[in-house]
Amino acid sequence: MTTRTEKQYRWFHRASLYQIWIRSFADGNGDGIGDLYGVYEKLPYIRDLGVDAIWFSPIYPSPNADYGYDISDYKNIHPDYGDLAQFQKVLNRAHELGLRIIMDLVINHTSDEHPWFLESRKGEDNPYRDYYIWRRRPNNWNSIFGGSAWAYEGTRGQYYLHLFAKKQPDLNMDNPAVREEIKSILRFWLDRGVDGFRMDVINFISKREGLPDGIPWLPAINGMMHFKDGPHLQEYLSEFRSVCREYDRDIVQIGEGPFTEAEVARRYITGRKPVMDMMISFDHMLADCFYTEYLHRPFSLVSMKKAFTHWQNTMADKGWNTLYLENHDHPRIISRYGSESWWKESGKALAVSYIFQRGTPFIYQGQEIGMTNIRLRSIRDYLDEATIQNFERFFTKDPMDKRMNRIYHSSRDSSRTPMQWSEERYAGFSTVLPWFSLNPNYHAINVEEEERDPESILKFYRYCLALRKKSRTILYGDYREYEPGNRQVYLYERSLKDNHCLIVCSLSKEPARVRLPEAYRNRKVRRMLNNYEPMSLFDHLDPERYPTEKLPEKLLLHPYEARIYQIRY
Ligand code: GLC
Ligand code: CA
């Protein structure tokens, strides 16, 4: 049960967030690469979606070994994207439009081209020698991207730890000087007016002393027990939080915690001294495949529901959830948990499946128009390091079409193709050939087209976000799941006092049947939404005008049909 009073909620509890992966968002200066000039022009579009904040995936200088997640200068803007003056312009305009700005803070590692690393590798008498994790002999840990987590550095004659790519050496957070650097980075951006941070793989920053060997037979994650949620994590995070507390605005801290259990995540955001405001969970994204995996399982709705419900229940009283289905690390959700042949229906049903849970919804660029996975011809057309590593390492004896199919299902590159703004040449993303392949379906799937179509996925997202914001029950109410074993339908309820919303959501290609909870049977209810009916029945947002109906005992649903009912009991 929610024990918080409404006054205890902060801005981000009511907010929803739009994630920009800038390189593929909008090219404002005609060089084929997305940038802050493009972002500036699209701010009204983002505002009109009904979100309250933008989270920028890294926009700092970076050699792009991991597309921005390898930073070579934390206090600047990548020249491809603009400069600090342009950033300030975007930030000020965003604030005028009522949009807050959240920066990505990647502090588990830097780029190997960062000046700290260039110094550190020089030798043991260098002042930066302990900024990274050096050993004479590596342990058996593997990198998340594949292969050993250690690389030999000839100049220093030692190995350095890199939990991700070779070009992403891990910082030594146990060194107080490193933590001072991080605090100075936080202040740098807070002084410029940003409203919060999304903290990258934050659960990995504290490694167990002595770096003991991990479980030998676990691929990719064998050392995880020694660096996930490590011994000094809370302590370091609370130092960083104090910096955010120096400012008189309400700064949000969102932690990305790959594989962190809900119970552990809860500890970071609740209690007497929370160190984080919410954590990005991964459990619900494992219902088919994951980019570090080389297997592809068919989508299991039951396991997705189980993960969602577990996080909802664990965070129920004092906690809070991030809600998402897409970001730059996951393939497009319609191609995964939905169906490209039921494109519009499944795109809308998926929106309903997560936006109405208790938490802060995130929308990743292009998700709101239903962008889908890309099928590139050859592995040479892919750019993501993790994708290439998987391809080279696993199932190498399989026929090529099978291997490419695996890539199609799991590659992070599917969510990194340029945003589809219109059916013009280059999808309105740029006036020249974009830096990365466009999905050829941009002729059918694009913003301009969806602005014209009153029943588009884009219009549907706008409605869902507006509806969420208008309903205190959906913002703050309790969550309860029904029929967890139903393999076609996700059924959950949000309740605040005697007001209830029932979310009914089929994620099946076949017609589906679902038993309604007792309290709804033979009762007159209001329909707040149905993705098979015209939006005009709902988008006035006037409860008095919502259609009413008397519910039977069981509902029969069309493929990917989603409905919301409202009732008092
Ligand atoms: C996070 C990022 C991902 C990146 C990794 C290493 O998981 O979201 O894109 O590759 O951290 O920084
Ligand atoms: Ca550009």
Coordinates of C-alpha atoms and ligand atoms in Angstrom, one line a residue:
M1 CA 0.0 0.0 0.0
T2 CA 1.2 3.5 -0.9
T3 CA 2.0 5.2 2.4
R4 CA 3.1 8.5 0.9
T5 CA 0.9 11.6 1.1
E6 CA 0.6 13.6 -2.1
K7 CA 2.8 16.4 -0.8
Q8 CA 5.7 14.0 -0.5
Y9 CA 5.8 13.4 -4.2
R10 CA 8.4 15.3 -6.2
W11 CA 8.3 16.6 -9.8
F12 CA 9.7 13.5 -11.4
H13 CA 7.0 11.3 -9.9
R14 CA 4.4 13.1 -12.1
A15 CA 6.8 13.5 -15.0
S16 CA 7.5 11.4 -18.0
L17 CA 10.9 11.5 -19.8
Y18 CA 12.0 11.5 -23.5
Q19 CA 15.3 10.0 -24.2
I20 CA 17.5 11.5 -27.0
W21 CA 20.3 9.5 -28.5
I22 CA 21.6 12.5 -30.3
R23 CA 23.6 11.1 -33.2
S24 CA 20.4 9.8 -34.7
F25 CA 17.8 12.3 -33.6
A26 CA 17.9 15.3 -35.9
D27 CA 20.7 16.9 -38.0
G28 CA 20.5 20.6 -37.8
N29 CA 23.6 21.6 -39.8
G30 CA 23.5 19.3 -42.7
D31 CA 26.5 17.0 -42.1
G32 CA 24.5 13.7 -41.7
I33 CA 24.9 13.6 -37.9
G34 CA 22.3 14.5 -35.4
D35 CA 23.2 17.5 -33.2
L36 CA 22.1 20.1 -30.7
Y37 CA 20.9 22.4 -33.5
G38 CA 18.5 19.7 -34.6
V39 CA 17.4 19.2 -31.0
Y40 CA 16.7 22.9 -30.6
E41 CA 14.3 22.8 -33.6
K42 CA 12.5 19.7 -32.3
L43 CA 11.9 21.0 -28.8
P44 CA 8.3 22.0 -29.5
Y45 CA 7.7 18.4 -30.9
I46 CA 9.0 16.9 -27.7
R47 CA 6.9 19.3 -25.5
D48 CA 3.8 18.5 -27.5
L49 CA 4.3 14.8 -26.8
G50 CA 3.4 15.7 -23.2
V51 CA 6.7 14.7 -21.6
D52 CA 8.3 16.8 -18.9
A53 CA 12.0 16.2 -19.3
I54 CA 14.7 15.1 -21.8
W55 CA 17.4 12.6 -20.9
F56 CA 20.4 13.0 -23.2
S57 CA 22.4 9.9 -23.8
P58 CA 26.1 11.2 -23.7
I59 CA 26.8 14.3 -25.8
Y60 CA 30.3 14.8 -24.6
P61 CA 33.5 14.4 -26.7
S62 CA 34.1 10.7 -27.3
P63 CA 36.0 8.6 -29.8
N64 CA 32.7 6.7 -30.1
A65 CA 34.0 3.2 -29.4
D66 CA 30.7 2.8 -27.5
Y67 CA 28.9 5.7 -29.1
G68 CA 29.4 8.3 -26.4
Y69 CA 29.6 5.9 -23.4
D70 CA 33.4 6.3 -23.7
I71 CA 34.0 9.9 -22.7
S72 CA 37.2 11.7 -23.4
D73 CA 36.2 15.1 -21.8
Y74 CA 33.4 15.3 -19.3
K75 CA 33.1 19.1 -19.3
N76 CA 32.5 19.7 -23.0
I77 CA 30.2 18.9 -25.9
H78 CA 31.3 16.6 -28.8
P79 CA 32.1 18.9 -31.8
D80 CA 29.8 16.8 -33.9
Y81 CA 26.9 17.9 -31.8
G82 CA 27.7 21.6 -31.2
D83 CA 29.4 23.4 -28.3
L84 CA 28.7 24.6 -24.8
A85 CA 27.0 27.7 -26.0
Q86 CA 24.6 25.7 -28.2
F87 CA 24.0 23.4 -25.2
Q88 CA 23.1 26.4 -23.1
K89 CA 20.7 27.6 -25.8
V90 CA 18.9 24.2 -25.9
L91 CA 18.8 24.1 -22.1
N92 CA 17.3 27.6 -21.7
R93 CA 14.7 27.1 -24.5
A94 CA 13.8 23.7 -23.0
H95 CA 13.3 25.3 -19.6
E96 CA 11.1 28.0 -21.2
L97 CA 9.0 25.2 -22.7
G98 CA 8.7 23.5 -19.3
L99 CA 11.1 20.7 -20.2
R100 CA 13.8 19.7 -17.7
I101 CA 17.2 18.4 -18.8
I102 CA 18.9 15.2 -17.5
M103 CA 22.4 14.4 -18.4
D104 CA 24.0 10.9 -18.7
L105 CA 26.8 10.5 -16.2
V106 CA 29.2 7.7 -17.2
I107 CA 31.6 7.3 -14.4
N108 CA 32.3 3.6 -14.2
H109 CA 34.8 4.1 -17.0
T110 CA 36.2 6.7 -19.3
S111 CA 37.6 6.5 -22.8
D112 CA 41.2 5.3 -23.2
E113 CA 41.7 8.6 -24.9
H114 CA 40.8 10.6 -21.8
P115 CA 43.8 12.6 -20.5
W116 CA 43.6 10.8 -17.2
F117 CA 44.2 7.5 -18.9
L118 CA 46.9 8.9 -21.2
E119 CA 48.7 9.9 -18.0
S120 CA 47.9 6.9 -15.9
R121 CA 49.3 4.5 -18.4
K122 CA 52.7 6.3 -18.4
G123 CA 53.8 4.5 -15.2
E124 CA 53.7 4.0 -11.5
D125 CA 55.2 7.4 -10.7
N126 CA 52.6 9.3 -12.6
P127 CA 50.2 11.4 -10.4
Y128 CA 47.3 9.7 -12.2
R129 CA 48.6 6.2 -11.7
D130 CA 45.8 5.1 -9.4
Y131 CA 42.9 6.6 -11.4
Y132 CA 42.3 3.3 -13.1
I133 CA 42.5 -0.4 -12.0
W134 CA 45.9 -1.8 -12.9
R135 CA 47.3 -5.3 -12.2
R136 CA 50.4 -7.3 -13.1
R137 CA 48.3 -10.4 -13.6
P138 CA 44.6 -10.3 -14.8
N139 CA 41.9 -12.3 -13.0
N140 CA 39.4 -14.4 -14.9
W141 CA 36.7 -11.7 -15.3
N142 CA 35.1 -11.3 -18.7
S143 CA 34.0 -8.1 -20.3
I144 CA 30.3 -7.6 -20.7
F145 CA 30.9 -7.1 -24.4
G146 CA 32.8 -10.4 -24.6
G147 CA 36.4 -11.6 -24.1
S148 CA 38.7 -10.9 -21.1
A149 CA 38.0 -7.8 -19.1
W150 CA 41.7 -7.0 -19.0
A151 CA 43.9 -5.5 -21.6
Y152 CA 47.7 -5.2 -21.6
E153 CA 49.2 -1.7 -21.8
G154 CA 52.7 -1.8 -23.1
T155 CA 54.0 1.6 -21.8
R156 CA 53.1 0.8 -18.2
G157 CA 53.7 -2.9 -18.6
Q158 CA 50.5 -3.8 -16.8
Y159 CA 46.9 -4.9 -17.4
Y160 CA 44.0 -2.5 -16.9
L161 CA 40.4 -3.5 -16.2
H162 CA 37.7 -2.8 -18.7
L163 CA 34.3 -4.3 -17.9
F164 CA 33.1 -3.0 -21.3
A165 CA 35.1 -2.4 -24.4
K166 CA 38.9 -2.3 -24.4
K167 CA 38.6 1.4 -25.1
Q168 CA 36.6 1.9 -21.8
P169 CA 39.0 1.5 -18.9
D170 CA 37.3 1.3 -15.5
L171 CA 38.0 4.1 -13.1
N172 CA 39.3 3.3 -9.6
M173 CA 36.5 4.8 -7.5
D174 CA 38.3 3.8 -4.3
N175 CA 40.7 6.6 -5.1
P176 CA 39.4 9.8 -3.3
A177 CA 40.9 11.9 -6.0
V178 CA 38.7 10.2 -8.6
R179 CA 35.6 10.9 -6.5
E180 CA 36.6 14.5 -6.3
E181 CA 36.8 14.6 -10.1
I182 CA 33.3 13.2 -10.3
K183 CA 31.9 15.8 -7.9
S184 CA 33.5 18.5 -10.0
I185 CA 31.8 17.1 -13.1
L186 CA 28.5 17.1 -11.3
R187 CA 29.0 20.8 -10.2
F188 CA 30.0 21.7 -13.7
W189 CA 26.7 20.6 -15.2
L190 CA 24.6 21.7 -12.2
D191 CA 26.1 25.2 -12.4
R192 CA 24.9 25.3 -16.0
G193 CA 21.3 24.5 -14.9
V194 CA 20.7 20.8 -15.6
D195 CA 18.0 19.1 -13.6
G196 CA 19.5 15.7 -13.0
F197 CA 21.5 12.7 -14.0
R198 CA 21.0 9.3 -15.4
M199 CA 23.9 7.4 -13.9
D200 CA 25.3 4.7 -16.2
V201 CA 26.0 1.2 -14.8
I202 CA 26.2 2.8 -11.4
N203 CA 25.9 -0.5 -9.6
F204 CA 29.3 -1.5 -11.0
I205 CA 31.5 1.3 -9.7
S206 CA 32.7 -0.3 -6.5
K207 CA 34.7 -3.5 -7.0
R208 CA 35.4 -6.1 -4.2
E209 CA 38.9 -5.6 -2.7
G210 CA 41.5 -7.9 -4.2
L211 CA 39.4 -8.5 -7.3
P212 CA 38.8 -12.2 -6.7
D213 CA 38.2 -14.6 -9.6
G214 CA 34.6 -15.1 -10.7
I215 CA 32.6 -18.2 -11.7
P216 CA 34.7 -19.6 -14.6
W217 CA 31.8 -21.0 -16.8
L218 CA 29.5 -17.9 -16.9
P219 CA 30.0 -16.1 -20.1
A220 CA 30.2 -12.3 -20.1
I221 CA 29.0 -12.0 -16.5
N222 CA 31.4 -14.3 -14.6
G223 CA 32.9 -11.6 -12.3
M224 CA 29.6 -9.9 -11.6
M225 CA 29.3 -11.1 -8.0
H226 CA 32.5 -9.1 -7.3
F227 CA 31.6 -5.8 -8.9
K228 CA 27.8 -5.6 -8.9
D229 CA 26.4 -3.7 -5.9
G230 CA 29.9 -3.7 -4.4
P231 CA 31.1 -2.9 -0.9
H232 CA 31.4 0.9 -1.0
L233 CA 28.7 1.7 -3.5
Q234 CA 26.2 3.3 -1.1
E235 CA 29.0 5.3 0.5
Y236 CA 30.3 6.7 -2.8
L237 CA 26.8 7.4 -4.1
S238 CA 25.9 9.3 -0.9
E239 CA 29.0 11.5 -1.5
F240 CA 27.7 12.3 -5.0
R241 CA 24.2 12.9 -3.7
S242 CA 25.5 15.5 -1.3
V243 CA 26.7 17.5 -4.3
C244 CA 23.2 17.5 -5.8
R245 CA 21.9 18.6 -2.4
E246 CA 24.1 21.8 -2.6
Y247 CA 21.6 23.2 -5.1
D248 CA 18.3 24.7 -4.3
R249 CA 16.5 23.0 -7.1
D250 CA 15.1 19.5 -7.0
I251 CA 17.7 17.4 -8.8
V252 CA 16.8 13.9 -9.9
Q253 CA 19.2 10.9 -9.8
I254 CA 18.3 7.9 -11.9
G255 CA 20.5 4.9 -11.5
E256 CA 21.1 2.4 -14.3
G257 CA 21.6 -1.0 -12.5
P258 CA 22.1 -3.9 -14.9
F259 CA 20.9 -7.1 -13.2
T260 CA 20.4 -5.5 -9.9
E261 CA 17.5 -7.2 -8.0
A262 CA 14.4 -5.2 -7.1
E263 CA 15.1 -5.7 -3.4
V264 CA 18.6 -4.2 -3.7
A265 CA 17.4 -1.4 -5.9
R266 CA 14.9 -0.5 -3.3
R267 CA 17.6 -0.1 -0.7
Y268 CA 19.2 2.7 -2.9
I269 CA 16.0 4.7 -3.1
T270 CA 14.4 4.3 0.2
G271 CA 15.4 4.4 3.9
R272 CA 16.8 7.2 6.0
K273 CA 19.5 8.1 3.5
P274 CA 18.5 7.3 0.0
V275 CA 21.3 7.6 -2.5
M276 CA 19.2 7.5 -5.7
D277 CA 15.6 8.5 -6.7
M278 CA 14.9 5.6 -9.0
M279 CA 16.6 2.7 -10.6
I280 CA 16.4 1.4 -14.1
S281 CA 15.4 -2.3 -13.9
F282 CA 16.4 -4.9 -16.5
D283 CA 14.3 -7.8 -15.5
H284 CA 11.3 -7.1 -17.7
M285 CA 13.6 -6.7 -20.7
L286 CA 14.7 -10.3 -20.5
A287 CA 11.4 -11.9 -21.7
D288 CA 13.0 -12.9 -25.0
C289 CA 16.7 -12.0 -25.5
F290 CA 19.3 -9.6 -24.3
Y291 CA 22.1 -8.0 -26.3
T292 CA 24.8 -9.7 -24.4
E293 CA 23.2 -13.1 -25.1
Y294 CA 23.5 -15.1 -28.2
L295 CA 20.3 -17.1 -27.7
H296 CA 17.0 -16.0 -28.9
R297 CA 14.0 -17.2 -27.0
P298 CA 10.4 -16.5 -28.1
F299 CA 8.7 -13.7 -26.2
S300 CA 7.1 -14.9 -22.9
L301 CA 4.4 -12.5 -21.7
V302 CA 4.2 -14.4 -18.4
S303 CA 7.8 -13.7 -17.6
M304 CA 7.4 -10.0 -18.6
K305 CA 4.4 -9.7 -16.3
K306 CA 6.2 -11.4 -13.5
A307 CA 9.1 -9.1 -13.7
F308 CA 6.9 -5.9 -13.9
T309 CA 4.8 -7.1 -11.0
H310 CA 7.7 -8.0 -8.8
W311 CA 9.2 -4.5 -9.2
Q312 CA 5.8 -2.8 -8.7
N313 CA 5.3 -4.8 -5.5
T314 CA 8.8 -4.3 -4.2
M315 CA 8.6 -0.5 -4.7
A316 CA 5.0 -0.3 -3.6
D317 CA 5.3 1.8 -0.4
K318 CA 8.2 4.1 -0.3
G319 CA 9.9 3.2 -3.6
W320 CA 9.4 4.3 -7.1
N321 CA 9.9 2.7 -10.6
T322 CA 11.3 3.8 -13.9
L323 CA 9.0 2.5 -16.6
Y324 CA 10.4 1.7 -20.1
L325 CA 10.3 -0.7 -23.0
E326 CA 12.9 0.9 -25.2
N327 CA 16.3 2.6 -25.0
H328 CA 19.5 2.7 -27.0
D329 CA 20.5 -0.7 -25.6
H330 CA 17.5 -2.7 -26.7
P331 CA 16.1 -3.5 -30.1
R332 CA 12.7 -1.9 -31.0
I333 CA 9.8 -3.2 -28.8
I334 CA 7.3 -3.8 -31.6
S335 CA 9.7 -6.2 -33.2
R336 CA 10.3 -7.9 -29.9
Y337 CA 7.3 -8.0 -27.7
G338 CA 4.8 -7.0 -30.3
S339 CA 4.4 -7.8 -34.0
E340 CA 5.4 -6.0 -37.2
S341 CA 2.3 -7.5 -38.9
W342 CA 0.1 -6.0 -36.2
W343 CA 2.2 -2.9 -36.2
K344 CA -0.3 -0.2 -35.2
E345 CA -2.3 -2.4 -32.8
S346 CA 0.7 -3.9 -31.0
G347 CA 2.5 -0.5 -30.9
K348 CA -0.4 0.9 -29.0
A349 CA -1.0 -2.1 -26.8
L350 CA 2.6 -2.0 -25.7
A351 CA 2.3 1.6 -24.7
V352 CA -0.7 0.7 -22.5
S353 CA 1.2 -2.2 -21.0
Y354 CA 3.7 0.0 -19.2
I355 CA 2.7 3.7 -19.1
F356 CA -0.1 3.1 -16.7
Q357 CA 2.0 1.3 -14.1
R358 CA 3.2 3.2 -11.0
G359 CA 6.4 5.0 -11.9
T360 CA 8.0 7.5 -14.3
P361 CA 7.5 6.4 -18.0
F362 CA 10.4 6.8 -20.3
I363 CA 10.0 7.1 -24.1
Y364 CA 12.9 6.5 -26.4
Q365 CA 13.1 8.6 -29.6
G366 CA 11.1 6.9 -32.4
Q367 CA 9.2 4.6 -30.0
E368 CA 6.4 7.1 -30.1
I369 CA 5.9 6.6 -33.8
G370 CA 6.4 2.8 -33.7
M371 CA 9.8 2.5 -35.3
T372 CA 10.9 -1.1 -35.8
N373 CA 14.1 -3.2 -36.1
I374 CA 16.4 -2.8 -39.0
R375 CA 17.5 -5.8 -41.1
L376 CA 21.0 -5.0 -42.5
R377 CA 22.5 -7.2 -45.2
S378 CA 25.9 -7.9 -43.8
I379 CA 27.6 -7.9 -40.4
R380 CA 29.9 -5.2 -41.9
D381 CA 26.9 -2.8 -41.9
Y382 CA 26.6 -3.0 -38.1
L383 CA 28.5 -0.6 -35.9
D384 CA 27.8 -1.7 -32.3
E385 CA 30.7 -3.3 -30.6
A386 CA 28.5 -5.8 -28.6
T387 CA 26.7 -6.9 -31.8
I388 CA 30.0 -7.5 -33.7
Q389 CA 31.5 -9.4 -30.7
N390 CA 28.4 -11.6 -30.4
F391 CA 28.5 -12.4 -34.1
E392 CA 32.2 -13.3 -34.1
R393 CA 32.1 -15.4 -31.0
F394 CA 28.9 -17.4 -31.0
F395 CA 27.2 -19.9 -33.3
T396 CA 29.9 -19.3 -35.9
K397 CA 29.1 -22.7 -37.5
D398 CA 25.5 -21.8 -38.2
P399 CA 24.4 -20.8 -41.7
M400 CA 24.7 -17.1 -42.4
D401 CA 21.0 -16.4 -42.6
K402 CA 20.5 -17.9 -39.2
R403 CA 23.3 -15.8 -37.7
M404 CA 22.0 -12.7 -39.3
N405 CA 18.6 -13.4 -38.0
R406 CA 20.0 -13.6 -34.5
I407 CA 21.5 -10.2 -35.0
Y408 CA 18.3 -8.8 -36.3
H409 CA 16.5 -9.9 -33.1
S410 CA 19.1 -8.7 -30.6
S411 CA 21.3 -5.9 -32.0
R412 CA 21.4 -2.6 -30.2
D413 CA 21.8 -1.0 -33.6
S414 CA 18.1 -1.4 -34.4
S415 CA 17.3 1.4 -32.0
R416 CA 20.1 3.6 -33.3
T417 CA 18.9 4.2 -36.9
P418 CA 18.1 7.8 -37.7
M419 CA 14.8 9.2 -36.5
Q420 CA 12.1 9.1 -39.2
W421 CA 10.6 12.6 -39.4
S422 CA 9.0 12.5 -42.9
E423 CA 9.0 10.5 -46.1
E424 CA 11.3 13.0 -47.8
R425 CA 14.7 11.9 -48.9
Y426 CA 16.8 10.8 -45.8
A427 CA 13.6 10.7 -43.8
G428 CA 13.8 14.4 -43.0
F429 CA 16.6 13.5 -40.6
S430 CA 19.2 15.2 -42.7
T431 CA 19.7 16.8 -46.1
V432 CA 22.7 14.6 -46.9
L433 CA 23.3 10.9 -46.5
P434 CA 23.0 10.1 -42.8
W435 CA 25.9 8.7 -40.8
F436 CA 24.1 5.3 -40.3
S437 CA 21.6 3.3 -42.3
L438 CA 18.0 4.5 -42.4
N439 CA 15.3 1.9 -41.9
P440 CA 13.7 1.7 -45.4
N441 CA 10.2 1.6 -43.8
Y442 CA 10.5 5.4 -43.2
H443 CA 8.1 5.9 -46.2
A444 CA 5.3 4.5 -44.1
I445 CA 6.5 5.1 -40.5
N446 CA 7.3 8.8 -39.9
V447 CA 6.3 11.7 -37.8
E448 CA 4.7 13.7 -40.6
E449 CA 2.4 10.9 -41.6
E450 CA 1.5 10.3 -38.0
E451 CA 0.6 13.9 -37.5
R452 CA -1.9 13.5 -40.4
D453 CA -3.4 10.3 -39.1
P454 CA -5.9 10.8 -36.3
E455 CA -5.4 7.2 -35.1
S456 CA -1.6 7.1 -35.3
I457 CA 0.7 5.6 -32.7
L458 CA 2.1 9.1 -32.1
K459 CA -1.4 10.5 -31.3
F460 CA -2.0 7.5 -29.1
Y461 CA 1.2 8.1 -27.0
R462 CA 0.1 11.8 -26.6
Y463 CA -3.2 10.6 -25.3
C464 CA -1.8 8.0 -22.9
L465 CA 0.7 10.6 -21.4
A466 CA -2.1 13.1 -21.0
L467 CA -4.4 10.6 -19.4
R468 CA -1.8 9.4 -17.0
K469 CA -1.1 13.0 -15.9
K470 CA -4.8 13.8 -15.4
S471 CA -5.6 10.8 -13.2
R472 CA -4.4 10.8 -9.6
T473 CA -5.2 7.1 -9.5
I474 CA -2.8 6.3 -12.3
L475 CA -0.1 8.7 -10.9
Y476 CA -0.2 7.6 -7.3
G477 CA -2.5 4.6 -6.9
D478 CA -1.6 1.1 -5.8
Y479 CA -0.8 -1.6 -8.4
R480 CA -2.4 -5.0 -8.4
E481 CA -2.1 -7.7 -11.1
Y482 CA -4.8 -10.2 -12.0
E483 CA -4.6 -13.5 -14.0
P484 CA -0.7 -13.7 -13.9
G485 CA -0.8 -17.0 -15.6
N486 CA -2.8 -15.8 -18.7
R487 CA -0.4 -16.1 -21.6
Q488 CA -2.1 -13.6 -23.9
V489 CA -3.4 -10.8 -21.7
Y490 CA -1.8 -8.5 -19.1
L491 CA -4.4 -7.4 -16.6
Y492 CA -3.6 -4.9 -13.9
E493 CA -5.4 -2.4 -11.7
R494 CA -4.5 0.9 -10.2
S495 CA -6.4 2.0 -7.2
L496 CA -6.6 5.2 -5.1
K497 CA -9.2 5.0 -2.3
D498 CA -12.5 3.9 -4.0
N499 CA -11.4 4.9 -7.5
H500 CA -10.0 2.1 -9.7
C501 CA -8.6 1.8 -13.2
L502 CA -8.4 -1.6 -14.8
I503 CA -5.8 -2.0 -17.6
V504 CA -6.6 -4.8 -20.0
C505 CA -4.0 -5.5 -22.5
S506 CA -3.7 -8.3 -25.0
L507 CA -0.2 -8.9 -26.3
S508 CA -1.2 -11.8 -28.6
K509 CA -1.7 -12.2 -32.3
E510 CA -4.7 -14.4 -31.7
P511 CA -8.0 -13.4 -30.2
A512 CA -7.8 -13.7 -26.4
R513 CA -10.1 -14.3 -23.5
V514 CA -9.6 -13.0 -20.0
R515 CA -11.6 -13.4 -16.8
L516 CA -12.4 -10.1 -15.1
P517 CA -11.9 -9.6 -11.4
E518 CA -15.0 -10.1 -9.3
A519 CA -15.6 -6.4 -8.6
Y520 CA -16.0 -5.7 -12.3
R521 CA -18.4 -8.4 -13.4
N522 CA -21.8 -7.2 -14.3
R523 CA -20.9 -3.7 -13.3
K524 CA -21.4 -0.5 -15.2
V525 CA -18.0 1.0 -16.0
R526 CA -16.5 3.9 -18.0
R527 CA -14.1 3.2 -20.9
M528 CA -11.2 5.5 -20.8
L529 CA -9.4 4.0 -23.7
N530 CA -9.6 1.3 -26.4
N531 CA -7.1 1.1 -29.2
Y532 CA -9.7 -0.4 -31.6
E533 CA -11.9 2.6 -31.3
P534 CA -11.5 6.2 -32.6
M535 CA -9.4 8.5 -30.4
S536 CA -12.1 11.1 -30.5
L537 CA -14.1 9.0 -28.0
F538 CA -11.4 9.7 -25.4
D539 CA -9.0 12.5 -26.2
H540 CA -11.3 15.2 -24.9
L541 CA -10.2 13.8 -21.5
D542 CA -13.6 14.6 -20.0
P543 CA -14.6 11.7 -17.7
E544 CA -18.3 12.6 -18.1
R545 CA -18.1 11.9 -21.8
Y546 CA -16.3 8.6 -21.7
P547 CA -18.4 5.8 -23.1
T548 CA -20.0 3.5 -20.5
E549 CA -20.7 -0.2 -20.7
K550 CA -21.8 -3.2 -18.5
L551 CA -19.0 -5.7 -18.2
P552 CA -19.5 -9.4 -18.7
E553 CA -17.6 -12.1 -16.7
K554 CA -15.0 -12.7 -19.4
L555 CA -13.8 -10.3 -22.1
L556 CA -13.0 -11.4 -25.6
L557 CA -10.2 -9.3 -27.1
H558 CA -9.0 -8.7 -30.6
P559 CA -5.3 -9.2 -31.3
Y560 CA -3.3 -6.6 -29.4
E561 CA -6.4 -5.0 -28.1
A562 CA -6.0 -2.7 -25.1
R563 CA -8.6 -1.1 -22.9
I564 CA -8.8 0.9 -19.7
Y565 CA -11.9 0.9 -17.5
Q566 CA -12.7 3.1 -14.6
I567 CA -15.0 2.2 -11.8
R568 CA -15.8 3.1 -8.1
Y569 CA -16.2 0.4 -5.5
Ligands
GLC1 C1 25.2 1.3 -20.2 C2 24.8 2.0 -21.4 C3 25.3 1.3 -22.6 C4 26.8 1.2 -22.5 C5 27.3 0.6 -21.2 C6 28.7 1.0 -20.9 O1 24.6 0.0 -20.1 O2 23.4 2.2 -21.5 O3 24.9 1.8 -23.8 O4 27.3 0.4 -23.6 O5 26.5 1.2 -20.1 O6 28.8 2.3 -20.7
CA2 CA 24.9 17.7 -37.8

